Amino acid sequence: MTREDAPQNYIRHKYLSPTICYLENGKTQPFSGMFALYFNTFLGATNAEFFTYPMDVTKTRLHLQGEAAEKSGRGKPRLGMMGTALGMARQEGLSGLYAGLSAMIIRNLFFNGLRVVFYDCLRSRLAYVDPGSDKEVLTVSRGFGAGCLAGCAAQFIANPLDVVKIRMQMEGRRRALGHPARVSNVRQALGDAYQHGGLRSLWKGCGPSCARAMLMTAGDTACYDLSKRHFMAWLQWPDDLFIQFLSSISAGFAASALSTPTDVVKSRIMNQPTDKSGKGLHYKNAFDCYLKLITQEGPTAMYKGFIPCWMRIGPWSVVFWVTFKNLRKLQGQTGF
């Protein structure tokens, strides 16, 4: 029986599926479309944010803690992850734990949505079919390279939203210390940054931010992809929830370990005040920030906020990839 003669059941979901997919002989045939991949990534990332976002705020506060103490002359800070999180909850309430969430959701449109699409495009060109096994192979070096390029490109586009997110995350702390509020919403934060530093201020910290995104995407997206392939081969296990969970945990740890040092520098550069020309008042550039961080606070300061970072990215990866995979399954698509 030819393909044209085979019985087919056509399915179209007006909200979840931008193109038609069909079931042929009991097997789901995937539809190809970058919009579907982008849309699923955005929904998966946004769903994950609701569960893990307070850890991101805690992580940012820890990144800036030593800097704040030194500038105020209060000495070395003593608060850890739990102390910082509980302090925010007591002083600022639930709104403090979710400060900047709106900026993060908008950022997902430009960063998480695009980085997975970019990675998928690069992966399809870098992967090859092994003649011996007749299976698609993606080497670690090629996967890492695809992740780095995809992360860098997506972060460059999304950088203004990162600047806004970090400023909004610190607003609760400023109010608790008696300082006047700088911003209260995304639109105001974008306007304030542009007014005080011009277009340049919206891409402040773009260097360490792109470096972090490169390592983050290589650690998360590429590590998830490569881990899943290896776990399935080693364990002789199908692509199910168990494999997705193992791959997500591996990806979360790799992303946290690789990206935390650049994340600390990114947070400090983006949060620092600027002069009228848009130049930072605390750090000249990323290298200067690294140098001051190590000499003034010690090498361990490079991994400030690592535990909340891992506690955020680990569960984030699990929720994101499980949501993402189930959305694709609901739409009749194959796994990522």
XYZ file of C-alpha atoms in Angstrom:
336
model
C 0.000 0.000 0.000
C 1.414 3.385 -0.961
C 1.576 6.309 1.407
C -1.225 8.042 -0.473
C -3.495 4.986 -0.080
C -2.749 4.436 3.632
C -5.544 5.393 6.061
C -4.746 8.672 7.768
C -6.351 10.471 10.721
C -5.857 14.206 10.474
C -5.534 16.193 13.688
C -5.409 19.937 14.138
C -5.455 21.825 17.399
C -6.118 25.500 16.719
C -4.101 26.694 19.737
C -1.253 24.217 20.089
C -0.496 23.132 16.530
C 0.385 25.658 13.823
C 0.411 22.977 11.100
C -1.360 19.704 10.395
C 0.061 16.440 11.677
C -1.338 12.985 11.008
C -1.351 9.433 12.284
C -0.323 6.854 9.721
C -0.539 3.121 10.467
C -0.668 3.877 14.186
C 2.580 5.896 14.132
C 2.712 9.593 14.849
C 4.296 11.626 12.079
C 5.911 14.880 13.264
C 5.211 18.205 11.652
C 8.137 20.493 11.050
C 7.905 24.116 12.108
C 10.135 26.502 14.011
C 7.126 28.348 15.393
C 5.909 25.199 17.181
C 9.384 24.657 18.683
C 9.592 28.311 19.741
C 6.074 28.338 21.207
C 6.600 25.114 23.191
C 9.917 26.376 24.546
C 8.337 29.624 25.733
C 5.452 27.810 27.456
C 7.795 25.284 29.089
C 10.180 27.986 30.320
C 7.356 30.159 31.682
C 5.826 27.204 33.503
C 9.203 26.422 35.083
C 9.642 30.045 36.237
C 6.544 29.940 38.460
C 8.047 27.062 40.462
C 11.675 28.189 40.733
C 11.800 31.984 40.359
C 12.270 32.800 44.101
C 15.627 30.978 43.940
C 16.692 33.264 41.086
C 15.935 36.350 43.187
C 17.814 34.804 46.132
C 20.762 34.023 43.863
C 20.907 37.624 42.573
C 20.787 39.040 46.121
C 23.691 36.755 47.113
C 25.664 37.856 44.052
C 25.393 41.497 45.145
C 25.668 40.935 48.889
C 29.418 41.448 49.270
C 29.363 44.483 47.024
C 26.523 46.057 49.029
C 28.288 45.440 52.342
C 31.548 46.909 51.130
C 29.901 50.018 49.682
C 27.918 50.636 52.887
C 30.872 49.953 55.191
C 29.068 47.290 57.241
C 31.760 44.637 56.783
C 31.545 41.125 55.429
C 27.984 39.799 55.162
C 26.954 36.667 57.052
C 23.670 35.757 55.376
C 23.506 32.511 53.429
C 20.890 31.169 51.069
C 18.201 30.443 53.672
C 18.889 33.644 55.592
C 18.592 35.720 52.432
C 15.387 34.012 51.283
C 13.726 34.194 54.718
C 14.823 37.813 55.118
C 13.176 38.721 51.809
C 9.990 36.901 52.799
C 9.819 38.713 56.173
C 10.723 42.188 54.951
C 9.205 42.258 51.470
C 6.589 39.506 51.427
C 5.713 37.276 48.489
C 6.142 40.153 46.039
C 9.827 40.357 46.974
C 10.382 36.701 46.133
C 8.795 37.214 42.720
C 10.242 40.663 41.970
C 11.000 41.016 38.264
C 8.937 37.980 37.199
C 7.215 39.995 34.456
C 10.604 40.910 32.978
C 11.660 37.241 33.144
C 8.540 36.087 31.286
C 9.086 38.676 28.548
C 12.761 37.655 28.457
C 11.692 34.068 27.781
C 10.223 35.260 24.478
C 13.648 36.458 23.368
C 16.090 34.171 25.186
C 14.751 30.704 26.003
C 12.481 30.581 22.982
C 15.251 31.571 20.589
C 18.154 29.620 22.082
C 16.416 26.247 21.653
C 15.410 27.138 18.080
C 18.963 28.277 17.282
C 20.408 25.138 18.884
C 18.061 22.896 16.915
C 19.081 24.579 13.642
C 22.795 24.218 14.439
C 22.406 20.658 15.721
C 20.695 19.506 12.545
C 23.695 20.734 10.557
C 26.412 19.411 12.887
C 24.972 15.946 13.561
C 25.810 13.112 11.146
C 24.652 9.558 10.510
C 27.079 6.837 11.607
C 27.503 4.374 8.695
C 28.017 1.428 11.053
C 24.906 1.830 13.213
C 22.864 3.986 10.814
C 22.035 6.272 13.774
C 22.334 10.028 14.107
C 25.443 11.007 16.075
C 26.202 14.328 17.763
C 29.645 14.539 19.333
C 30.217 16.317 22.646
C 32.382 19.005 21.027
C 29.812 19.722 18.325
C 26.956 19.779 20.832
C 28.921 22.116 23.123
C 29.762 24.397 20.192
C 26.142 24.518 19.030
C 25.013 25.351 22.567
C 27.564 28.152 22.910
C 26.650 29.783 19.606
C 22.905 29.489 20.230
C 23.160 30.903 23.753
C 25.332 33.838 22.713
C 23.035 34.874 19.855
C 19.862 34.618 21.960
C 21.346 36.482 24.926
C 22.568 39.379 22.790
C 18.965 39.899 21.646
C 17.526 39.474 25.172
C 20.131 41.512 27.107
C 17.910 44.581 27.766
C 15.387 42.348 29.561
C 18.170 40.908 31.727
C 19.181 44.422 32.796
C 15.556 45.184 33.688
C 15.060 41.875 35.539
C 18.093 42.382 37.798
C 17.132 45.972 38.610
C 13.589 44.918 39.507
C 14.918 42.052 41.654
C 16.905 44.559 43.753
C 14.072 47.050 44.227
C 12.677 45.330 47.319
C 16.081 45.521 48.982
C 16.405 49.221 48.158
C 12.993 49.979 49.659
C 13.802 47.966 52.808
C 16.972 50.062 53.281
C 14.988 53.283 52.917
C 16.215 54.212 49.431
C 13.769 55.620 46.879
C 12.408 53.150 44.333
C 13.996 53.291 40.904
C 11.467 51.290 38.869
C 8.168 49.472 39.357
C 7.484 47.788 35.997
C 9.230 46.624 32.832
C 8.300 49.628 30.712
C 9.488 52.079 33.359
C 12.717 50.125 33.890
C 13.520 50.151 30.168
C 12.791 53.891 29.970
C 14.848 54.647 33.083
C 17.849 52.699 31.791
C 17.670 54.432 28.418
C 17.216 57.886 29.980
C 20.229 57.587 32.267
C 22.627 55.754 29.967
C 21.210 55.737 26.465
C 20.985 52.694 24.237
C 24.368 51.559 25.536
C 22.976 50.986 29.037
C 20.486 48.407 27.740
C 23.400 46.239 26.631
C 25.397 46.858 29.803
C 27.179 43.689 30.876
C 26.573 42.110 27.482
C 30.047 40.498 27.477
C 29.731 38.436 30.695
C 26.031 38.002 30.008
C 26.711 36.385 26.629
C 29.542 34.323 28.149
C 27.134 33.057 30.808
C 24.467 32.312 28.197
C 26.988 30.363 26.113
C 27.963 28.190 29.084
C 24.375 27.986 30.294
C 23.018 26.767 26.975
C 25.922 24.380 26.501
C 25.334 23.066 30.033
C 21.544 22.942 29.804
C 20.314 22.395 26.250
C 23.389 20.611 24.849
C 23.981 18.581 28.035
C 20.319 17.528 28.110
C 20.478 16.443 24.487
C 23.787 14.580 24.873
C 22.904 13.074 28.276
C 19.629 11.713 26.957
C 21.366 10.081 23.998
C 24.002 8.469 26.249
C 21.574 7.375 28.988
C 19.336 5.721 26.425
C 22.326 3.914 24.895
C 23.930 2.875 28.213
C 20.734 1.769 29.946
C 18.991 0.470 26.818
C 15.990 2.482 27.953
C 13.304 4.243 25.885
C 12.840 8.019 25.875
C 10.395 8.237 28.776
C 9.948 10.259 31.989
C 12.797 8.413 33.750
C 15.316 9.303 31.018
C 14.004 12.877 30.875
C 14.427 13.224 34.647
C 18.029 11.915 34.635
C 18.937 14.117 31.680
C 17.325 17.208 33.244
C 19.191 16.767 36.551
C 22.487 16.317 34.696
C 21.787 19.385 32.579
C 20.884 21.487 35.632
C 24.117 20.655 37.459
C 26.282 21.241 34.382
C 24.600 24.569 33.639
C 25.012 25.756 37.257
C 28.671 24.725 37.515
C 29.611 26.328 34.204
C 27.656 29.561 34.467
C 27.830 30.693 38.124
C 31.129 32.698 37.926
C 29.962 34.641 34.870
C 26.512 35.008 36.449
C 28.006 36.760 39.504
C 29.923 39.201 37.298
C 26.903 39.775 35.064
C 24.674 40.617 38.046
C 27.160 43.107 39.476
C 27.844 44.908 36.213
C 24.164 45.162 35.303
C 23.149 46.447 38.740
C 25.908 49.054 39.169
C 25.031 52.750 38.786
C 26.370 54.656 35.780
C 27.489 58.188 35.048
C 25.873 60.443 32.450
C 27.838 58.818 29.636
C 26.667 55.340 30.647
C 29.987 54.166 32.138
C 29.874 52.046 35.282
C 30.900 53.657 38.580
C 32.099 50.450 40.301
C 33.645 48.367 37.520
C 35.305 49.348 34.260
C 34.576 46.063 32.526
C 34.084 42.339 33.163
C 37.807 41.727 33.763
C 37.925 44.520 36.347
C 34.902 43.011 38.087
C 36.536 39.557 38.158
C 39.740 41.056 39.582
C 37.991 43.047 42.339
C 35.757 40.102 43.161
C 38.732 37.773 43.741
C 41.074 40.258 45.468
C 38.474 41.863 47.751
C 36.229 38.886 48.555
C 38.328 35.835 47.746
C 38.163 33.158 45.010
C 35.106 31.503 46.595
C 33.126 34.657 45.775
C 33.096 33.403 42.180
C 30.608 30.749 43.277
C 28.384 32.929 45.446
C 24.844 31.742 45.054
C 25.838 28.368 43.551
C 23.478 26.353 45.802
C 20.379 28.480 45.075
C 21.481 28.555 41.443
C 21.552 24.747 41.322
C 18.352 24.533 43.371
C 16.760 26.789 40.767
C 18.266 25.413 37.545
C 17.957 21.736 38.554
C 14.168 21.816 39.178
C 13.812 24.393 36.377
C 15.371 21.970 33.901
C 13.136 19.113 35.082
C 9.911 21.166 34.850
C 10.937 22.787 31.569
C 11.968 19.645 29.703
C 9.055 17.543 30.974
C 6.590 20.309 30.010
C 8.306 20.822 26.676
C 8.347 17.107 25.822
C 4.698 16.611 26.786
C 3.608 19.597 24.716
C 5.375 18.085 21.707
C 3.812 14.709 22.443
C 0.362 16.327 22.716
C 0.889 17.882 19.295
C 1.973 14.578 17.742
C 5.645 15.460 17.465
C 8.690 13.325 18.160
C 11.111 13.974 21.048
C 13.683 16.734 21.003
